[in-house]
Amino acid sequence: MSLHPVLHAVTQRIIERSRDTRAAYLAGSQAAMRQGKVERSQLSCTNLAHAFAAMPDGIKIHLKEAARPNLAIVSAYNDMLSAHQPLETFPTIIKAEALKVGATAQFAGGVPAMCDGVTQGFEGMELSLFSRDVIAMSTAIALSHQMFDAALYLGVCDKIVPGLLIGALAFGHLPAVFVPAGPMTTGIANDDKAKVRQLYAEGKVGRDALLESEMASYHGPGTCTFYGTANSNQMLMEVMGLHLPGAAFVNPNTPLRDALTRRAARVAAEISAQGSRFTPICEVIDEKAIVNGIVGLLATGGSTNHTLHINAIARAAGINVNWDDFDELSAVVPLIVRAYPNGKADVNHFHAAGGMGFVIRELLDAGLLHDDVTTIMGRGLRAHSQEAWLQDGEAAFRDAPAVSGDDGVLRPAANPFSADGGLKVLTGNIGRAVIKVSAVKTEHRVVEAPAVVFHDQNELLAAFKRGELEKDFVAVIRFQGPRANGMPELHKLTPPLGVLQERGFKVALVTDGRMSGASGKVPAAIHVSPEALLGGDIGKVRNGDLVRLDANTGELGILVDAAEWAAREHVQIDLSANQHGVGRDLFAGFRQLATAAEDGAMSFAHPLWAGR
């Protein structure tokens, strides 16, 4: 089928907008290529001796030859977090498989992996977004030894995969394979979990009941099973061609999961400069791959966090993406997946119904994805319209199901849940923001109510407990941007706001902070830019101002006289309480450098974008 005209137009606009920076990025990647020689061939004998002193003698022999590819393993393993605990065994599997195909592999370095689920609502969350940039820099340090000819990146959750990918793109001349761990098996129903959270917020059940419910949901190794940022990451890696087909949602500690990890090692060797089909990551992540990522996000109702992460990833590859691109694509990309919080199913249910192979095939056939891209499987995204299965103990690939196994979870593009992707850009006299409406009922998509202003999410929670919010209102929570306090997620607000909405009140949230990928049913204008600390007009809002949020028309504004609005001064507050404790002292430089949300909220000054 021919390409959809909007997809074509948006892609061409991104290509033109990015022409200079993309050319500079590709030139730098090309200059770093070794033209078939192994990376370590440039090192002196002393350097090399340091790099494999601890290796077994058999591995040393191969590394001394300076002919076989050496694969880097960069991992986010830790055993506190369920999503990353399964990665413990992956390096051993990869090293053994690499030897079988004439390569070697070394554990190049670890990167931090923090969990928004653990830090949600607490001070540590103010480090969460910046952890993405720390991971990118940690990845660069791991690869800086110039010992590696391809890399396997082991990571799953919210900031980890974007950070790994940004770091990988800094080494654009190296091939990259991303290796997921998979979701945990299904626990209690998501609706049941959400109900207990609301009852706890209302004081109707105690902490013991809440903890039992949460433990029944988060109960074993693997990613949380709702379709939040972590699982949106896995979707992105698949639709952008950096995963093996069907790898995203295979449960950990299963024969197929281990077989996919072995196959990933073989593919990494194959696409190295010494392999049969050299495929550096600079050729995989181009403008069309980025557009494919946006389309995948929209079609599956993925996390709003990726309106930051995709932009940051794109910039790392010299590509300039903005929210208008998301908005225009959202108008024509159908929503074909309903997974919690946009539905009742979890990712295991989605995977069983047909999964990513079904999604990719449907979107390709509808002209809504670029097929003419390079992936780790070769040329063409069509290879990723397959699913993985176990054949004689090894990972093999076959066509995804022709028909969805459950059309309440997964539908063909010709019969979607909605005709659009459910993500909109809001603009008005407050600034620019994004809103995800795929989980918001139609009757809640327009809210016009007085503002109640807060400077901390705990202020709203306290007001709720005091019974002061039993009314129509728009919660304006400001000084939550990257420069102010690291742009924490405010998911802790979802239960009380959900309670008030269910009681019949018109409620909405407007903030320069973030919401969790698990949020959705309460209308939330998030990532408001410019943020309050940088003089954004969200800093002019006063208690009682009439706010209009219209997700249908894309309007976000304060309904006051224009002259009065222009004359108002921006509120200034004392942010010293956000600067210390739980490691926040160490991130002062990150806060000072952070770019706007629409530019990816990046805390390092990328040379490609100097002066832009």
XYZ file of C-alpha atoms in Angstrom:
612
model
C 0.000 0.000 0.000
C 1.254 3.514 -0.719
C 2.513 5.644 2.125
C -0.071 7.781 3.904
C 0.355 11.397 2.709
C 0.580 12.788 6.255
C 3.276 10.269 7.192
C 5.182 11.241 4.063
C 4.774 14.981 4.684
C 5.834 14.838 8.339
C 8.853 12.683 7.504
C 9.976 14.996 4.714
C 9.624 17.999 6.989
C 11.771 16.314 9.652
C 14.387 15.394 7.031
C 14.571 18.985 5.808
C 14.570 20.466 9.293
C 17.402 18.129 10.311
C 19.512 18.345 7.180
C 22.580 20.056 8.657
C 22.645 18.331 12.039
C 21.983 14.898 10.569
C 24.781 15.352 8.026
C 27.161 16.358 10.815
C 26.165 13.315 12.878
C 26.670 10.911 9.978
C 30.015 12.487 9.114
C 31.218 11.947 12.669
C 30.028 8.343 12.676
C 31.691 7.660 9.338
C 34.971 9.136 10.518
C 35.031 6.706 13.463
C 34.618 3.580 11.329
C 37.624 1.268 11.121
C 36.930 0.064 7.561
C 36.716 -3.617 8.470
C 39.476 -3.642 11.053
C 38.608 -4.541 14.625
C 38.389 -1.611 16.999
C 41.157 -2.868 19.249
C 43.646 -2.889 16.368
C 44.301 0.799 17.014
C 45.420 0.182 20.607
C 49.018 -0.314 21.705
C 50.218 -3.541 23.253
C 50.111 -1.993 26.723
C 46.525 -0.857 26.207
C 45.493 -4.277 24.969
C 47.170 -6.105 27.829
C 45.136 -4.042 30.283
C 41.927 -4.765 28.357
C 42.118 -8.578 28.527
C 44.379 -9.276 31.499
C 41.552 -10.977 33.417
C 40.206 -13.013 30.500
C 40.611 -16.817 30.350
C 43.550 -17.962 28.222
C 41.302 -19.188 25.419
C 39.656 -15.767 25.131
C 43.034 -14.005 25.291
C 44.177 -15.949 22.238
C 41.192 -14.710 20.240
C 41.583 -11.122 21.432
C 45.315 -11.137 20.589
C 44.522 -12.162 17.022
C 42.974 -8.742 16.409
C 40.715 -10.236 13.758
C 37.578 -11.596 15.417
C 34.803 -9.222 16.496
C 34.604 -8.435 20.189
C 31.112 -7.685 21.486
C 30.413 -5.237 24.309
C 27.775 -6.079 26.894
C 26.307 -3.010 28.589
C 23.781 -3.954 31.242
C 21.348 -2.359 33.657
C 21.290 -5.469 35.867
C 20.493 -5.187 39.532
C 18.617 -7.625 41.733
C 16.446 -5.101 43.579
C 14.258 -4.336 40.580
C 12.131 -7.067 39.078
C 12.541 -5.841 35.484
C 16.322 -6.026 35.551
C 16.925 -8.982 37.859
C 16.615 -11.528 34.988
C 19.533 -9.844 33.199
C 21.929 -11.473 35.690
C 22.316 -14.579 33.546
C 22.419 -12.883 30.124
C 26.182 -12.120 29.936
C 27.090 -15.781 30.415
C 24.647 -16.782 27.676
C 25.966 -14.089 25.321
C 29.634 -14.896 25.910
C 29.106 -18.597 25.231
C 27.119 -17.953 22.053
C 29.649 -15.412 20.782
C 32.407 -18.031 20.968
C 30.283 -20.457 18.946
C 30.121 -17.986 16.034
C 33.773 -16.968 16.130
C 33.459 -13.837 18.247
C 34.258 -12.860 21.810
C 32.217 -10.815 24.273
C 33.170 -8.822 27.333
C 31.053 -7.158 29.975
C 31.938 -3.567 29.105
C 30.089 -1.827 31.896
C 26.997 -1.478 33.999
C 24.583 1.426 34.066
C 22.262 2.462 36.889
C 18.634 1.413 36.787
C 16.264 3.192 39.101
C 12.568 2.419 39.371
C 9.884 5.062 39.196
C 7.570 2.619 40.916
C 9.785 2.650 44.009
C 10.512 6.394 44.011
C 7.019 7.533 42.952
C 5.880 10.433 45.135
C 9.190 10.681 47.013
C 12.313 12.800 46.687
C 14.232 10.192 44.723
C 11.838 10.701 41.806
C 13.521 14.064 41.223
C 16.576 12.136 39.983
C 14.574 9.887 37.678
C 14.593 11.869 34.441
C 18.232 12.835 34.879
C 19.106 9.169 35.362
C 18.470 8.791 31.628
C 21.356 11.142 30.911
C 23.578 9.470 33.509
C 22.872 6.150 31.771
C 23.779 7.669 28.393
C 27.072 8.920 29.805
C 27.718 5.626 31.604
C 27.189 3.826 28.296
C 29.736 6.110 26.668
C 32.247 5.344 29.414
C 31.710 1.606 28.938
C 32.390 1.887 25.192
C 35.201 4.434 25.471
C 37.878 1.731 25.707
C 37.652 1.268 21.926
C 37.731 -2.501 22.298
C 34.389 -3.343 20.725
C 33.000 -4.032 17.267
C 29.325 -4.242 18.208
C 27.343 -3.913 21.409
C 24.438 -5.622 23.127
C 22.413 -3.355 25.414
C 20.565 -5.022 28.267
C 17.849 -2.851 29.767
C 14.115 -2.501 30.121
C 12.532 0.291 32.111
C 11.575 3.916 31.941
C 14.796 5.917 31.551
C 17.119 2.993 31.021
C 16.376 2.132 27.389
C 16.310 5.772 26.197
C 19.571 6.367 28.069
C 21.209 3.283 26.579
C 20.075 4.309 23.099
C 21.332 7.890 23.449
C 24.670 6.484 24.607
C 24.734 3.968 21.753
C 24.087 6.739 19.222
C 27.198 8.541 20.469
C 29.020 5.522 18.980
C 27.131 5.641 15.712
C 29.776 3.574 13.941
C 29.094 0.517 16.122
C 26.247 -1.930 15.488
C 23.764 -2.273 18.336
C 21.334 -4.971 19.432
C 18.924 -4.295 22.297
C 18.135 -7.288 24.484
C 15.038 -7.142 26.733
C 14.240 -9.265 29.776
C 10.475 -9.479 29.237
C 7.431 -8.881 31.444
C 6.575 -10.748 34.618
C 3.677 -13.165 34.425
C 0.198 -11.758 34.968
C -0.898 -10.974 38.528
C -4.217 -9.581 39.730
C -6.397 -7.625 37.319
C -5.343 -4.015 36.815
C -8.845 -2.757 37.596
C -8.726 -4.552 40.952
C -5.362 -2.970 41.754
C -6.607 0.516 40.796
C -9.749 0.077 42.902
C -7.759 -0.772 46.038
C -5.563 2.292 45.442
C -8.637 4.510 45.273
C -10.123 2.941 48.405
C -6.846 3.577 50.213
C -6.829 7.206 49.013
C -10.333 7.587 50.476
C -9.275 6.002 53.771
C -11.625 3.050 53.289
C -8.933 0.362 53.482
C -5.669 0.286 55.376
C -2.057 -0.012 54.362
C -2.088 -3.774 54.909
C -4.787 -4.264 52.260
C -2.982 -1.907 49.889
C 0.324 -3.753 50.280
C -1.299 -7.146 49.706
C -2.888 -5.823 46.517
C 0.366 -4.338 45.243
C 2.284 -7.544 45.998
C -0.295 -9.562 44.078
C 0.294 -7.284 41.096
C 4.099 -6.915 41.283
C 4.925 -10.471 42.213
C 7.915 -11.853 40.328
C 10.837 -11.291 37.947
C 10.192 -9.147 34.878
C 8.724 -5.835 33.865
C 5.498 -4.546 35.392
C 2.756 -5.823 33.097
C 0.783 -2.615 32.477
C 1.508 -0.673 29.310
C 3.489 2.175 30.805
C 6.854 3.645 29.867
C 8.850 0.442 30.402
C 6.766 -1.624 28.013
C 6.453 1.323 25.626
C 10.268 1.196 25.492
C 10.117 -2.402 24.351
C 7.563 -1.542 21.677
C 9.852 1.257 20.449
C 12.921 -0.950 20.166
C 10.935 -3.426 18.104
C 9.265 -0.944 15.746
C 12.567 0.924 15.311
C 14.369 -2.285 14.352
C 16.742 -2.728 17.308
C 15.112 -5.862 18.789
C 14.777 -9.290 17.330
C 11.221 -9.726 15.997
C 8.767 -10.626 18.736
C 11.353 -10.261 21.504
C 9.675 -7.519 23.511
C 7.103 -9.407 25.564
C 8.455 -12.925 26.093
C 8.515 -13.742 29.808
C 11.873 -14.109 31.592
C 13.385 -17.415 32.637
C 11.717 -19.345 29.818
C 13.390 -21.406 27.074
C 12.280 -18.936 24.390
C 13.657 -15.973 26.327
C 17.077 -17.649 26.626
C 16.978 -18.684 22.968
C 16.294 -15.074 21.934
C 19.256 -13.911 24.018
C 21.497 -16.443 22.278
C 20.180 -15.339 18.896
C 20.837 -11.681 19.805
C 24.515 -12.507 20.371
C 24.736 -14.181 16.960
C 23.070 -11.242 15.255
C 25.452 -8.791 16.952
C 28.407 -10.738 15.514
C 26.765 -10.901 12.074
C 26.251 -7.129 11.865
C 29.731 -6.225 13.116
C 32.243 -4.927 10.575
C 33.815 -8.397 10.582
C 30.467 -10.109 10.031
C 28.473 -10.825 6.914
C 26.297 -7.688 6.957
C 27.793 -4.641 8.650
C 24.991 -2.505 10.125
C 26.121 0.423 12.309
C 23.440 1.996 14.463
C 23.772 5.309 12.605
C 22.147 3.555 9.627
C 19.341 2.051 11.715
C 18.194 5.145 13.590
C 17.374 7.660 10.875
C 14.451 10.032 10.295
C 12.160 7.249 9.082
C 12.954 5.039 12.067
C 12.144 7.920 14.424
C 8.815 8.493 12.663
C 8.110 4.753 12.919
C 8.729 5.033 16.666
C 6.224 7.881 16.990
C 3.632 5.962 14.971
C 4.129 2.857 17.118
C 3.667 4.942 20.255
C 0.426 6.434 18.964
C -1.049 3.222 17.585
C -0.512 1.392 20.868
C -1.482 4.212 23.263
C 2.020 4.331 24.744
C 3.525 6.483 27.460
C 3.584 10.288 27.298
C 7.134 10.104 28.654
C 8.167 9.349 25.093
C 7.217 12.841 23.967
C 10.442 13.650 25.831
C 12.493 10.529 25.142
C 11.897 10.194 21.396
C 12.872 13.833 20.947
C 16.053 13.307 22.972
C 16.913 10.091 21.086
C 16.336 11.869 17.781
C 18.618 14.728 18.742
C 21.366 12.276 19.653
C 21.171 11.101 16.019
C 21.140 14.644 14.617
C 17.375 14.627 14.008
C 15.051 17.483 15.014
C 11.599 16.318 16.127
C 8.969 18.435 17.881
C 5.489 17.977 19.333
C 3.782 19.235 16.179
C 5.097 16.097 14.475
C 3.427 13.939 17.131
C 0.198 15.939 16.861
C -0.092 15.665 13.083
C 0.671 11.961 13.082
C -1.758 11.339 15.939
C -4.588 12.727 13.809
C -4.184 9.936 11.233
C -2.722 6.989 13.169
C -5.471 4.702 14.508
C -5.396 3.320 18.034
C -5.313 -0.458 17.576
C -4.206 -1.624 21.038
C -6.061 -1.353 24.320
C -3.806 -2.341 27.206
C -3.970 -0.947 30.734
C -4.291 1.991 31.472
C -6.092 2.359 28.135
C -7.937 -0.922 28.629
C -8.223 -3.886 30.950
C -5.585 -6.190 29.428
C -1.905 -6.353 30.326
C 1.031 -6.797 27.939
C 0.960 -10.586 28.286
C -2.614 -10.541 26.996
C -1.602 -8.156 24.179
C 1.323 -10.393 23.228
C -0.880 -13.502 23.202
C -3.470 -11.755 21.025
C -0.896 -11.119 18.291
C 1.598 -8.689 19.779
C 4.040 -6.429 18.023
C 4.242 -8.511 14.849
C 0.510 -8.004 14.295
C 0.792 -4.268 15.018
C 3.720 -3.749 12.644
C 2.083 -5.693 9.809
C -1.212 -3.814 10.167
C 0.483 -0.422 10.160
C 2.713 -1.330 7.217
C -0.274 -2.539 5.229
C -2.127 0.690 6.054
C 0.765 2.805 4.758
C 1.458 4.138 8.245
C 5.001 2.843 8.753
C 8.110 3.188 6.636
C 9.166 -0.232 5.369
C 12.270 1.130 3.612
C 14.431 1.230 6.724
C 17.430 -0.746 7.909
C 17.032 -2.936 10.989
C 19.245 -5.452 12.752
C 17.539 -8.096 10.590
C 18.453 -6.397 7.319
C 16.647 -4.076 4.941
C 12.924 -3.617 5.490
C 10.704 -3.398 8.554
C 8.518 -6.207 7.189
C 10.840 -8.730 8.876
C 9.536 -7.435 12.197
C 5.945 -8.344 11.358
C 6.886 -11.799 12.621
C 6.707 -13.452 16.019
C 9.339 -15.513 17.773
C 8.848 -19.184 18.565
C 10.940 -22.098 19.755
C 12.047 -24.552 17.077
C 14.288 -27.412 18.173
C 15.383 -25.369 21.157
C 16.363 -22.290 19.140
C 14.616 -18.987 18.402
C 12.904 -18.951 15.021
C 10.507 -16.513 13.398
C 7.165 -16.962 11.678
C 4.430 -14.641 10.430
C 2.358 -12.993 13.137
C -1.253 -14.203 13.382
C -3.456 -13.053 10.519
C -6.360 -12.459 12.914
C -6.251 -10.939 16.391
C -6.767 -13.421 19.175
C -8.876 -10.878 21.072
C -10.343 -7.827 19.348
C -11.042 -6.273 22.732
C -7.258 -5.872 23.067
C -5.835 -5.807 19.548
C -7.553 -4.807 16.320
C -6.705 -4.399 12.634
C -6.030 -0.893 11.383
C -9.280 -1.001 9.384
C -11.325 -1.480 12.573
C -9.496 0.479 15.294
C -10.594 1.436 18.772
C -10.382 5.045 17.613
C -9.411 6.724 14.379
C -6.643 8.750 16.027
C -3.727 8.013 18.294
C -5.074 9.833 21.315
C -2.168 12.234 21.840
C -2.673 15.948 21.326
C -0.679 19.137 21.689
C -2.401 21.864 23.688
C -1.564 25.528 23.197
C -2.735 28.774 24.712
C -1.675 31.613 26.945
C -0.202 29.182 29.490
C 2.213 27.675 26.943
C 2.494 24.375 25.074
C 1.650 21.017 26.608
C 0.771 17.457 25.650
C -2.203 15.390 26.710
C -2.928 11.700 26.282
C -6.649 11.165 25.798
C -6.723 7.535 24.699
C -7.722 6.542 28.252
C -9.871 9.622 28.971
C -13.591 9.185 28.410
C -15.165 11.585 25.919
C -17.213 13.364 28.596
C -14.038 14.272 30.524
C -12.043 15.728 27.644
C -13.252 19.308 28.113
C -12.915 20.933 31.524
C -13.577 24.591 32.327
C -13.168 25.279 36.024
C -11.351 27.519 38.537
C -7.662 26.962 39.148
C -6.355 25.673 42.461
C -2.612 26.278 42.470
C -0.027 24.087 44.183
C 3.764 24.083 44.213
C 4.144 20.521 45.447
C 2.087 17.384 44.869
C 1.909 16.784 48.624
C 0.014 20.063 48.995
C -2.744 18.675 46.773
C -2.824 15.376 48.651
C -3.161 17.227 51.953
C -5.972 19.397 50.566
C -7.766 16.274 49.343
C -7.531 14.648 52.765
C -8.910 17.820 54.372
C -11.932 17.647 52.059
C -11.129 20.974 50.385
C -11.319 19.652 46.826
C -14.934 18.477 46.695
C -15.707 20.768 43.756
C -14.992 21.416 40.092
C -11.396 22.620 39.696
C -8.226 22.457 37.654
C -5.157 21.574 39.717
C -2.227 23.687 38.532
C 1.006 22.200 39.868
C 4.003 24.231 38.802
C 7.738 24.459 39.438
C 7.902 20.783 38.526
C 9.974 21.203 35.349
C 13.484 19.875 34.704
C 15.176 23.113 35.772
C 13.123 23.410 38.954
C 13.341 19.940 40.462
C 14.173 17.424 37.744
C 10.611 17.028 36.412
C 9.312 14.205 38.622
C 6.312 12.105 37.696
C 3.174 13.067 39.612
C 1.418 9.710 39.354
C 0.670 9.815 43.081
C -2.064 12.318 42.205
C -3.995 9.900 39.998
C -5.950 8.096 42.775
C -7.321 11.238 44.520
C -8.116 13.009 41.243
C -9.737 9.815 39.988
C -11.872 9.646 43.143
C -13.069 13.220 42.645
C -13.840 12.610 38.965
C -15.881 9.520 39.856
C -17.821 11.588 42.389
C -19.043 13.708 39.503
C -16.716 16.688 39.745
C -15.051 18.236 36.705
C -11.328 17.914 37.432
C -8.128 18.214 35.421
C -4.407 18.643 35.963
C -2.117 21.245 34.406
C 1.587 20.935 35.199
C 5.102 21.558 33.941
C 5.970 18.167 35.448
C 5.344 14.657 34.141
C 2.730 11.995 34.681
C 3.398 8.281 34.753
C 2.945 6.105 31.709
C 0.342 4.336 33.865
C -1.836 7.443 34.159
C -4.621 8.431 31.871
C -8.261 8.578 32.947
C -8.065 12.110 34.398
C -7.347 14.777 31.741
C -3.811 16.041 32.310
C -2.001 18.770 30.379
C 1.594 17.891 31.139
C 5.112 19.013 30.207
C 3.870 22.613 30.057
C 6.601 24.635 28.368
C 8.232 26.954 29.086
C 8.331 25.764 32.679
C 7.580 28.142 35.530
C 11.205 28.510 36.619
C 12.160 29.779 33.155
C 9.423 32.399 33.108
C 6.722 30.231 31.571
C 3.272 31.760 31.880
C 2.070 28.877 34.029
C 3.806 31.009 36.658
C 1.120 33.711 36.211
C -1.846 31.550 37.166
C -3.708 32.552 40.341
C -6.187 30.660 42.496
C -9.677 31.137 41.089
C -8.603 31.886 37.508
C -10.948 30.184 35.084
C -8.985 27.528 33.180
C -10.161 25.953 29.948
C -8.681 22.627 28.873
C -10.170 21.350 25.630
C -8.555 18.156 24.399
C -10.813 18.158 21.336
C -9.688 21.532 19.971
C -6.200 21.603 21.504
C -6.898 24.626 23.707
C -5.242 25.319 27.056
C -5.657 28.765 28.510
C -6.653 31.103 31.297
C -9.886 32.957 30.535
C -8.881 36.424 31.695
C -8.630 39.775 29.973
C -5.590 39.851 27.674
C -4.331 43.157 29.086
C -4.605 41.889 32.649
C -2.796 38.680 31.701
C 0.019 40.575 30.006
C 0.461 42.834 33.049
C 0.672 40.005 35.570
C 4.009 39.139 37.140
C 5.376 35.626 37.394
C 5.329 34.058 40.836
C 8.730 33.356 42.380
C 9.135 30.659 45.026
C 11.915 29.303 47.192
C 13.174 26.052 45.675
C 15.924 25.384 48.197
C 14.038 22.403 49.627
C 14.401 20.629 46.267
C 18.157 21.041 46.094
C 19.378 18.763 48.875
C 18.970 15.227 50.157
C 18.599 11.824 48.467
C 21.442 12.734 46.126
C 19.816 15.870 44.732
C 22.862 17.919 45.753
C 24.874 16.150 43.043
C 22.494 17.124 40.247
C 22.634 20.911 40.500
C 24.534 21.103 37.221
C 21.957 18.908 35.491
C 19.126 21.188 36.610
C 20.966 24.277 35.381
C 21.604 22.807 31.915
C 18.308 21.021 31.259
C 16.609 21.920 28.001
C 12.877 22.424 27.555
C 10.589 19.407 27.593
C 9.913 19.655 23.861
C 13.673 19.512 23.244
C 13.930 16.290 25.230
C 14.705 17.776 28.679
C 18.366 16.902 28.124
C 20.926 17.918 30.701
C 24.034 17.852 28.537
C 24.928 20.345 25.848
C 25.148 18.228 22.702
C 27.637 19.805 20.277
C 25.347 19.178 17.288
C 22.818 21.575 18.769
C 25.116 24.352 19.965
C 23.531 27.696 19.241
C 20.290 26.135 17.953
